[in-house]
Coordinates of C-alpha atoms and ligand atoms in Angstrom, one line a residue:
M19 CA -7.9 32.3 29.8
S20 CA -9.8 35.2 31.3
D21 CA -11.0 33.5 34.5
S22 CA -8.9 32.5 37.4
R23 CA -10.3 28.6 36.9
G24 CA -7.2 28.6 34.9
W25 CA -6.2 25.5 33.3
R26 CA -8.1 23.0 35.0
P27 CA -11.4 22.4 32.6
A28 CA -8.5 21.8 30.2
A29 CA -6.5 18.8 32.6
A30 CA -10.4 17.4 33.2
G31 CA -10.7 17.8 29.6
I32 CA -7.8 15.6 29.1
A33 CA -8.2 13.1 32.0
A34 CA -11.5 12.3 30.4
V35 CA -10.9 11.6 27.1
V36 CA -7.6 9.6 28.3
L37 CA -10.1 7.8 30.2
G38 CA -12.3 7.3 27.3
A39 CA -9.8 6.3 25.1
G40 CA -8.2 3.5 27.4
A41 CA -11.6 2.1 28.1
G42 CA -12.0 1.9 23.7
E43 CA -8.8 0.3 23.5
L44 CA -9.4 -2.5 26.5
V45 CA -13.0 -2.8 25.4
A46 CA -11.5 -3.1 21.6
T47 CA -8.9 -6.1 22.5
F48 CA -12.3 -8.4 23.3
A49 CA -14.9 -7.3 21.1
A50 CA -13.5 -5.8 18.0
P51 CA -9.8 -6.1 17.6
A52 CA -9.2 -4.5 14.5
S53 CA -11.6 -1.6 15.7
S54 CA -10.0 0.3 18.4
P55 CA -10.6 3.8 18.0
F56 CA -7.5 4.3 17.4
A57 CA -7.2 2.0 14.8
V58 CA -10.6 3.0 13.3
V59 CA -8.8 6.4 13.4
G60 CA -5.5 5.9 11.7
G61 CA -6.8 3.3 9.5
A62 CA -9.1 6.0 7.9
L63 CA -6.4 9.0 7.8
I64 CA -3.9 5.9 6.1
D65 CA -6.4 5.4 3.4
L66 CA -7.1 9.1 2.8
A67 CA -3.8 10.3 2.6
P68 CA -2.5 10.8 -0.5
A69 CA 1.1 9.6 -1.8
W70 CA 3.1 12.8 -0.9
A71 CA 2.0 11.8 2.5
K72 CA 3.2 8.6 2.7
D73 CA 6.4 9.2 0.7
T74 CA 7.0 12.1 3.5
A75 CA 6.1 9.4 6.5
I76 CA 8.1 7.1 5.6
A77 CA 11.1 8.6 4.5
W78 CA 10.7 10.6 7.9
F79 CA 10.0 7.7 10.4
G80 CA 10.7 4.3 7.6
T81 CA 9.0 1.3 9.3
S82 CA 8.2 3.7 12.8
D83 CA 5.6 5.5 9.8
K84 CA 2.6 3.7 12.5
A85 CA 4.2 4.0 15.9
A86 CA 4.5 8.2 14.6
L87 CA 1.1 8.2 12.8
L88 CA -0.5 7.2 16.7
V89 CA 1.6 9.6 18.3
G90 CA 0.2 12.2 15.5
I91 CA -3.8 11.2 17.0
A92 CA -2.6 11.1 20.5
V93 CA -1.4 14.6 20.7
V94 CA -4.1 15.7 18.3
L95 CA -6.7 14.2 20.3
L96 CA -5.1 15.8 24.1
V97 CA -5.6 19.2 22.6
V98 CA -9.4 18.4 21.2
A99 CA -9.7 17.0 25.1
A100 CA -8.1 20.2 26.2
V101 CA -10.4 22.4 24.3
A102 CA -13.6 20.0 25.3
G103 CA -12.5 20.7 29.2
L104 CA -12.5 24.9 28.7
A105 CA -15.6 24.5 26.4
E106 CA -17.9 22.5 29.0
A107 CA -17.0 24.5 32.1
R108 CA -17.7 27.9 30.1
W109 CA -20.9 26.5 28.1
R110 CA -22.5 23.4 30.1
H111 CA -23.1 20.3 27.9
S112 CA -21.2 22.0 25.2
G113 CA -18.0 19.8 25.5
V114 CA -19.8 16.6 26.9
V115 CA -21.7 16.6 23.7
A116 CA -18.7 16.9 21.2
L117 CA -16.9 14.1 23.3
A118 CA -20.3 12.3 22.8
A119 CA -20.0 13.3 19.2
L120 CA -16.7 12.3 18.5
G121 CA -17.0 8.7 19.8
I122 CA -20.4 8.6 17.9
G123 CA -18.4 10.1 14.8
A124 CA -15.2 7.4 14.9
G125 CA -17.8 4.4 15.2
L126 CA -19.8 5.2 12.7
L127 CA -16.4 5.2 10.3
G128 CA -15.3 2.2 12.3
L129 CA -18.5 0.7 10.0
T130 CA -17.1 2.1 7.0
R131 CA -13.7 -0.2 7.2
P132 CA -12.9 -3.2 4.8
D133 CA -12.3 -5.6 8.1
A134 CA -15.3 -4.2 10.0
G135 CA -16.9 -6.4 12.3
M136 CA -21.0 -5.9 13.5
L137 CA -19.6 -4.7 16.6
A138 CA -17.1 -2.3 14.9
W139 CA -19.0 0.6 16.3
L140 CA -18.8 -0.7 20.2
P141 CA -15.2 0.4 21.3
S142 CA -15.2 4.3 19.7
V143 CA -18.8 5.1 21.0
L144 CA -17.9 3.6 24.1
A145 CA -15.3 5.5 24.5
G146 CA -16.7 9.2 23.6
A147 CA -19.5 7.8 26.1
V148 CA -17.0 7.4 29.3
A149 CA -14.8 11.0 28.4
A150 CA -18.2 12.9 28.0
F151 CA -19.3 11.0 31.4
A152 CA -16.0 11.5 33.3
L153 CA -15.4 15.2 31.7
R154 CA -19.2 16.1 33.5
M155 CA -17.5 14.3 36.5
L156 CA -14.7 16.1 36.8
L157 CA -15.8 19.5 36.0
R158 CA -18.1 19.1 39.5
R159 CA -15.6 18.3 41.4
E160 CA -13.3 20.9 39.7
A161 CA -16.4 23.3 40.6
D162 CA -16.4 22.4 44.6
A163 CA -12.7 23.8 44.5
G164 CA -14.0 26.9 43.7
P165 CA -13.6 29.9 41.6
E166 CA -11.1 31.5 43.4
A167 CA -9.8 27.8 43.9
E168 CA -9.1 29.7 48.0
D169 CA -10.1 26.4 49.0
Q170 CA -7.3 23.8 49.0
P171 CA -8.1 20.8 50.1
S172 CA -10.9 20.3 47.0
R173 CA -8.7 21.6 44.7
R174 CA -6.2 18.9 45.9
A175 CA -9.1 16.7 45.6
F176 CA -9.8 17.9 42.1
L177 CA -6.4 16.9 41.3
T178 CA -5.9 13.7 42.4
W179 CA -9.2 12.9 40.7
T180 CA -8.2 14.0 37.6
I181 CA -4.8 12.2 38.1
G182 CA -6.9 9.4 39.0
T183 CA -8.7 8.9 35.8
A184 CA -6.2 9.7 33.6
A185 CA -4.0 7.0 35.4
I186 CA -7.0 4.9 34.4
G187 CA -7.6 5.4 31.8
V188 CA -3.4 5.1 30.9
A189 CA -3.4 1.0 32.3
M190 CA -6.5 0.4 30.6
A191 CA -4.9 1.3 27.5
V192 CA -1.7 -0.8 28.5
V193 CA -3.8 -3.8 29.7
G194 CA -5.8 -3.7 26.1
G195 CA -2.6 -3.7 24.0
L196 CA -1.0 -6.2 25.7
G197 CA -3.4 -8.6 25.5
R198 CA -3.5 -8.0 21.6
A199 CA 0.2 -8.2 21.3
G200 CA 0.5 -11.3 23.5
S201 CA -2.6 -13.9 23.0
T202 CA -4.1 -13.8 19.7
V203 CA -6.0 -17.5 18.8
V204 CA -3.7 -17.0 15.6
T205 CA -0.7 -16.4 17.2
T206 CA -0.8 -19.6 19.0
V207 CA -2.2 -21.5 15.9
R208 CA 0.8 -20.1 14.2
E209 CA 3.1 -21.0 16.7
A210 CA 1.9 -24.9 16.8
L211 CA 2.3 -25.2 12.9
K212 CA 4.5 -27.5 10.9
L213 CA 5.4 -26.4 7.8
P214 CA 5.2 -28.9 4.9
K215 CA 8.9 -29.9 3.4
P216 CA 9.1 -28.6 -0.1
A217 CA 8.5 -30.7 -3.3
T218 CA 11.2 -28.2 -4.4
P219 CA 14.0 -27.3 -1.9
A220 CA 15.6 -23.9 -2.7
P221 CA 19.2 -25.0 -3.4
A222 CA 21.4 -24.8 -0.5
I223 CA 22.9 -21.6 0.1
P224 CA 26.8 -21.7 -0.5
A225 CA 29.3 -20.1 1.6
S226 CA 30.1 -18.4 -1.0
A227 CA 27.4 -16.2 -1.2
S228 CA 28.5 -14.7 2.1
L229 CA 31.7 -12.2 1.9
D230 CA 33.6 -12.0 5.5
V231 CA 33.1 -8.3 5.6
P232 CA 32.1 -7.2 9.0
G233 CA 28.7 -5.1 8.9
I234 CA 28.2 -5.7 5.7
T235 CA 24.0 -6.6 5.2
P236 CA 23.6 -10.6 5.5
V237 CA 22.3 -12.3 2.4
I238 CA 19.0 -13.6 4.0
T239 CA 17.4 -11.4 6.1
P240 CA 16.5 -12.7 9.4
N241 CA 12.5 -12.6 9.9
A242 CA 13.0 -10.8 12.7
D243 CA 15.0 -8.1 10.7
F244 CA 12.9 -8.0 7.7
Y245 CA 11.3 -4.5 6.9
R246 CA 7.6 -4.3 6.9
I247 CA 6.0 -1.8 5.6
D248 CA 1.4 -1.7 5.3
T249 CA -1.2 0.0 5.4
A250 CA -2.6 -2.0 8.3
L251 CA -2.0 -0.6 11.4
V252 CA -3.8 -3.4 13.6
V253 CA -2.2 -7.0 12.3
P254 CA -4.8 -8.9 11.0
S255 CA -5.6 -11.9 12.6
V256 CA -6.4 -14.6 10.0
D257 CA -7.2 -18.1 11.3
P258 CA -5.8 -20.7 8.6
S259 CA -8.8 -22.9 8.9
S260 CA -11.4 -20.2 7.9
W261 CA -8.4 -18.8 5.2
K262 CA -9.3 -19.7 1.5
L263 CA -8.6 -18.2 -1.7
R264 CA -10.7 -17.2 -4.2
I265 CA -9.9 -17.3 -7.8
H266 CA -12.4 -15.7 -9.9
G267 CA -13.2 -12.5 -12.7
M268 CA -12.3 -13.0 -16.5
V269 CA -11.3 -16.5 -15.7
A270 CA -13.3 -19.9 -17.4
Q271 CA -13.2 -21.9 -14.4
E272 CA -13.7 -20.2 -10.5
V273 CA -10.9 -21.7 -8.3
T274 CA -11.0 -21.6 -4.5
L275 CA -8.4 -23.2 -2.3
T276 CA -8.4 -24.2 1.3
W277 CA -5.0 -23.8 3.6
D278 CA -5.4 -27.6 3.9
E279 CA -5.8 -27.4 -0.1
L280 CA -2.7 -25.7 0.0
L281 CA -1.0 -27.4 2.2
A282 CA -1.2 -30.5 0.2
L283 CA 0.0 -29.0 -3.0
P284 CA 3.7 -29.9 -4.4
L285 CA 5.5 -26.4 -2.5
V286 CA 8.2 -25.0 -3.8
E287 CA 11.2 -22.5 -2.2
S288 CA 12.9 -20.2 -3.8
A289 CA 14.8 -17.1 -2.5
A290 CA 13.8 -14.2 -3.9
T291 CA 14.8 -10.2 -2.7
L292 CA 11.2 -8.0 -1.6
S293 CA 11.6 -4.2 -1.8
C294 CA 9.2 -1.0 -0.9
V295 CA 8.8 1.2 -4.1
S296 CA 9.2 3.5 -0.8
N297 CA 12.6 2.6 -0.3
E298 CA 15.1 5.9 -1.0
V299 CA 18.7 5.6 -2.3
G300 CA 20.9 3.3 -0.1
G301 CA 17.9 3.0 2.0
D302 CA 16.6 0.0 4.0
L303 CA 13.0 -1.2 2.7
I304 CA 14.1 -4.5 1.2
G305 CA 15.3 -7.7 2.3
N306 CA 16.0 -11.1 1.0
A307 CA 14.3 -14.4 2.1
V308 CA 13.6 -17.8 1.4
W309 CA 10.1 -17.9 0.5
L310 CA 7.9 -21.6 0.7
G311 CA 4.8 -21.5 -1.5
Y312 CA 2.8 -22.9 -4.4
P313 CA 2.9 -21.2 -7.7
I314 CA 0.6 -19.2 -8.6
R315 CA 1.3 -19.9 -12.2
E316 CA -0.3 -23.6 -11.6
L317 CA -3.4 -21.9 -9.4
L318 CA -4.0 -19.7 -12.9
K319 CA -3.3 -22.5 -15.5
R320 CA -6.5 -23.7 -13.4
A321 CA -8.9 -21.2 -13.6
A322 CA -8.1 -20.1 -17.4
P323 CA -7.5 -16.3 -17.5
D324 CA -9.2 -14.9 -20.7
A325 CA -7.3 -14.2 -23.7
D326 CA -7.3 -10.5 -23.3
A327 CA -7.1 -9.9 -19.5
D328 CA -4.0 -8.6 -18.3
M329 CA -3.8 -7.8 -14.7
V330 CA -5.0 -9.6 -11.3
L331 CA -6.0 -7.3 -8.6
S332 CA -4.9 -9.6 -5.2
T333 CA -7.0 -8.4 -2.4
S334 CA -5.9 -8.6 1.3
V335 CA -8.7 -9.5 4.1
D336 CA -8.2 -6.1 5.2
G337 CA -9.0 -4.3 2.0
F338 CA -5.7 -3.6 0.7
T339 CA -5.4 -4.4 -2.9
A340 CA -2.1 -4.8 -5.3
G341 CA -2.3 -4.6 -9.5
T342 CA 0.2 -7.3 -10.9
P343 CA 0.4 -7.6 -14.9
L344 CA -0.9 -11.0 -15.4
E345 CA 2.6 -12.5 -17.3
A346 CA 4.2 -11.9 -13.8
L347 CA 2.4 -14.4 -12.2
T348 CA 2.8 -17.0 -15.4
D349 CA 6.0 -16.6 -17.0
D350 CA 8.3 -18.8 -15.0
R351 CA 9.6 -16.7 -12.2
A352 CA 8.9 -17.8 -9.3
A353 CA 5.8 -16.0 -8.0
L354 CA 4.7 -17.9 -5.2
L355 CA 1.5 -18.2 -2.6
A356 CA 3.8 -18.1 0.0
I357 CA 3.2 -19.6 3.4
G358 CA 7.1 -20.2 4.5
M359 CA 9.7 -17.3 5.1
N360 CA 13.1 -18.2 6.2
G361 CA 12.0 -21.7 7.2
Q362 CA 8.9 -20.4 9.4
P363 CA 5.3 -20.0 8.8
L364 CA 4.9 -16.5 7.9
P365 CA 4.9 -14.1 11.3
L366 CA 1.9 -12.1 11.6
E367 CA 2.7 -8.8 10.0
H368 CA 4.3 -10.5 7.1
G369 CA 1.1 -11.7 6.1
F370 CA 0.1 -14.7 8.2
P371 CA -1.2 -17.5 7.2
V372 CA -0.7 -16.9 3.2
R373 CA 0.7 -13.8 1.2
M374 CA 2.3 -13.3 -2.2
V375 CA 5.4 -13.1 -3.2
V376 CA 6.6 -12.2 -7.4
P377 CA 10.1 -11.6 -8.3
G378 CA 11.2 -8.4 -9.9
L379 CA 7.8 -6.1 -9.0
Y380 CA 8.1 -3.8 -6.0
G381 CA 5.1 -4.6 -3.1
Y382 CA 2.9 -2.3 -3.5
V383 CA 1.7 -3.6 -7.0
S384 CA 2.2 -7.6 -6.0
A385 CA 3.7 -9.0 -2.7
T386 CA -0.4 -8.7 -1.5
K387 CA 0.1 -10.2 2.6
W388 CA -3.3 -11.9 4.1
V389 CA -4.3 -12.3 0.1
T390 CA -7.5 -13.7 0.0
D391 CA -9.2 -12.8 -3.4
L392 CA -7.3 -13.0 -7.0
E393 CA -8.9 -11.6 -9.6
V394 CA -7.4 -11.5 -12.7
T395 CA -8.9 -8.5 -14.5
R396 CA -8.0 -5.2 -17.1
F397 CA -5.2 -2.6 -16.0
D398 CA -7.8 -0.3 -17.7
R399 CA -10.5 -1.4 -15.8
D400 CA -9.8 -1.7 -12.3
R401 CA -7.2 -0.1 -9.9
A402 CA -5.5 -0.7 -6.5
Y403 CA -4.7 0.4 -3.7
W404 CA -1.4 2.6 -4.5
T405 CA -2.6 3.1 -8.4
D406 CA -5.5 5.1 -6.6
R407 CA -3.6 7.5 -5.7
G408 CA -0.9 8.6 -7.7
W409 CA 1.4 5.6 -8.0
S410 CA 2.4 3.8 -10.9
E411 CA 0.4 1.2 -12.5
K412 CA 3.0 -1.3 -13.4
G413 CA 6.4 -1.4 -10.7
P414 CA 9.5 -3.3 -11.7
I415 CA 12.5 -2.8 -9.1
K416 CA 14.7 -1.0 -10.6
L417 CA 18.4 -2.2 -10.7
E418 CA 20.1 -0.5 -7.7
S419 CA 23.5 -0.9 -5.5
R420 CA 23.8 0.3 -2.0
I421 CA 27.5 0.8 0.0
D422 CA 27.0 -0.8 3.4
V423 CA 30.7 -0.5 5.0
P424 CA 32.0 1.5 6.1
R425 CA 28.5 3.0 7.1
A426 CA 27.7 6.8 5.9
G427 CA 29.5 9.4 8.0
R428 CA 31.7 7.3 10.1
T429 CA 35.1 7.9 10.8
V430 CA 37.4 5.2 9.1
T431 CA 40.9 3.9 10.3
A432 CA 43.6 5.3 7.7
G433 CA 44.9 2.0 5.9
D434 CA 44.2 -1.5 4.7
S435 CA 40.2 -1.0 4.5
V436 CA 37.1 -2.7 2.6
I437 CA 34.2 -1.1 0.9
A438 CA 30.9 -3.6 0.8
G439 CA 27.6 -3.4 0.3
V440 CA 24.5 -5.3 -1.7
A441 CA 23.2 -5.1 -5.6
W442 CA 20.4 -6.2 -6.6
Q443 CA 18.3 -6.7 -10.0
P444 CA 15.5 -9.4 -9.5
G445 CA 15.0 -11.2 -13.0
T446 CA 18.5 -10.3 -14.6
G447 CA 20.3 -11.0 -11.5
V448 CA 23.7 -8.5 -11.5
S449 CA 26.7 -9.1 -13.1
G450 CA 29.1 -6.6 -11.9
V451 CA 29.7 -3.7 -9.2
E452 CA 31.8 -0.5 -9.9
V453 CA 32.9 1.6 -7.2
Q454 CA 34.7 4.9 -7.4
V455 CA 36.1 7.3 -4.4
D456 CA 36.3 11.1 -5.1
D457 CA 37.2 11.4 -8.9
G458 CA 39.2 8.3 -9.4
D459 CA 38.4 5.7 -12.0
W460 CA 35.5 3.2 -11.7
Q461 CA 36.8 -0.3 -9.9
Q462 CA 35.6 -3.3 -10.7
A463 CA 34.5 -4.9 -6.9
E464 CA 34.1 -8.2 -6.0
L465 CA 30.9 -9.9 -6.4
A466 CA 30.1 -12.8 -3.9
T467 CA 28.1 -16.0 -5.1
A468 CA 24.3 -15.2 -6.1
I469 CA 22.2 -17.1 -4.7
S470 CA 19.5 -17.2 -7.7
D471 CA 19.0 -14.3 -9.8
D472 CA 16.3 -12.6 -7.8
T473 CA 17.9 -11.9 -5.5
W474 CA 20.8 -9.5 -4.2
V475 CA 24.3 -10.3 -4.1
Q476 CA 27.1 -9.3 -2.1
W477 CA 30.2 -7.0 -3.3
R478 CA 33.6 -6.0 -1.4
L479 CA 36.4 -3.7 -2.9
P480 CA 39.7 -3.2 -0.5
W481 CA 40.0 0.0 -0.1
R482 CA 43.4 1.9 0.9
A483 CA 42.0 5.0 2.8
K484 CA 43.9 8.1 2.6
T485 CA 43.5 10.4 5.7
G486 CA 40.8 13.1 4.8
E487 CA 37.0 13.4 3.6
H488 CA 35.8 11.0 0.7
S489 CA 33.3 10.8 -1.2
I490 CA 32.3 6.8 -2.0
R491 CA 30.2 5.8 -4.6
C492 CA 28.5 2.6 -6.1
R493 CA 26.7 1.7 -9.5
A494 CA 25.6 -2.1 -10.5
V495 CA 25.5 -3.7 -14.1
A496 CA 22.7 -6.1 -14.7
G497 CA 22.7 -9.4 -16.0
D498 CA 21.7 -8.2 -19.3
G499 CA 24.9 -5.9 -19.4
T500 CA 22.5 -3.2 -18.2
V501 CA 24.7 -0.1 -16.5
Q502 CA 22.7 1.6 -13.1
T503 CA 21.7 4.8 -13.7
D504 CA 22.9 7.9 -11.9
T505 CA 19.8 9.9 -12.8
I506 CA 18.2 10.9 -9.5
A507 CA 14.6 9.5 -9.2
A508 CA 12.3 10.3 -6.5
P509 CA 10.6 7.0 -4.7
A510 CA 7.3 8.0 -6.0
P511 CA 5.6 7.0 -8.3
D512 CA 7.3 4.2 -9.3
G513 CA 10.7 3.6 -7.6
A514 CA 13.9 5.7 -6.7
S515 CA 17.1 6.1 -8.7
G516 CA 20.8 6.6 -8.8
W517 CA 23.9 6.0 -7.3
H518 CA 24.3 5.5 -3.5
T519 CA 26.6 7.9 -2.3
I520 CA 28.6 8.4 1.1
S521 CA 30.8 10.8 2.8
V522 CA 33.1 9.3 5.2
S523 CA 36.6 10.6 6.9
V524 CA 40.0 9.2 7.3
G525 CA 41.5 9.6 10.3
Ligands
MTE22 N1 -2.2 -7.2 3.1 C1 -1.3 -5.8 2.3 N2 -0.5 -6.5 2.2 C2 1.0 -5.1 1.6 C3 0.6 -4.1 1.6 C4 -0.4 -3.7 2.7 O1 -0.2 -2.4 3.0 N3 -1.6 -4.7 3.0 N4 2.1 -3.6 1.6 C5 2.3 -3.5 0.2 C6 4.1 -3.1 0.4 S1 3.8 -1.4 -0.3 C7 5.2 -3.7 0.4 S2 6.6 -3.1 0.2 C8 5.7 -5.3 0.8 C9 6.1 -5.1 2.1 O2 6.3 -6.2 2.6 P1 6.6 -6.9 4.0 O3 6.4 -5.9 4.8 O4 6.1 -8.4 4.1 O5 8.2 -6.5 4.3 O6 4.0 -5.5 1.1 C10 2.8 -5.4 0.5 N5 1.8 -6.1 0.7
MO23 MO1 5.7 -0.6 -0.6

């Protein structure tokens, strides 16, 4: 910066944009919750991101990928804000016009989002206008401070105004965020909801399904710990009383189903392990729950799909789509239109009020949350959200096993110890797990009782841990005798494979 105004226009730009962004978030909370400026820009970035970027984001940040994206957007925005401030100080109107244009651009983007309401443009346009106005006001103060900034009191006044402006912006964003997190109508509706009793309850989970090993993954994943992966920056709010499912496309008979109609059907309860295709070997993007729902098979029977249909394209209220093989929804597996998860209504982040759960398939081809539409179609006619981005059309969950105990990188006390974990092959189930320490023989682990062929199973192997560094690996054998492959594959395009291997030191 050649002139003596130095950093002050940049600070004015940042404060103005923080104020605008805060106003946008606050107004969004009341006018258009899914269309806050951050939600709009973040949502568009998520949809535009190539497959490798999604993969990297999930690999680096796991289920915090959304937080990381928002931080990234904020950093870029602050840089833009500083530049706008400097530009405005040098070329009057340039920064103001840029900020207003940014707001209008984001507003237009908001209108193109799949879940856009009529006011989707408002939060962003308002944010841009507020930021532009605040920038001009702050720079007027800044000019008062004088180019040589000799005048200490007016310099201090500028600083106070700038900090105050930013602080109000932050406060508005916080209030907006709290408003959205706390008291949505749908949260209240969900909390008051009583799930119907299943006509077909899941068998009781035997005590022998859980091995007594401290630190092993529980056989049922509590809802609060269940991994969450989706493209929704703002969790969709779907009121059950207005929820409707439409089944159409290559069918003899269109079917629609309301929430009350769904609840009145004979519901089935069934445990199934759900895994994300982005789960690395040894990763934690996998969970196991008891789901309550209605078999999709029965609904498709009513619709009577055409003989040459082979795919069901499911769509969520937020525009996400998944393409599921028709066969997986009509064979005898418990593919459910689910409303309950571990005895509770689905948590909002897990698809309230209704989602799909299809045992044996990765989530991206089957587990549509906030689902409202099933179109019977063909794989050669329609594509889904992730298949459009380079992931495989079909996504059967691969045979895998994971070591939970000891944790990788931990120090283990020498002597009697235990190696334990979980293994899964939804569909056929797991018939065995083998463990190898260093270059030793593969040893048979003990298996817990499986709760079903669609769920993971715990395993353990007693281990005499000898002092030194050790490498431990495991592999599962499926119900049909297939041995888990040692071929290492990255998650893209159809799921990771290879043996989970950890290093531990024993001391
Ligand atoms: N509406 C919607 N449903 C979705 C997704 C999504 O992005 N949007 N992601 C899918 C993916 S990739 C996975 S792995 C599962 C994850 O379900 P969970 O968040 O309940 O664990 O949801 C699936 N259903
Ligand atoms: Mo996923």
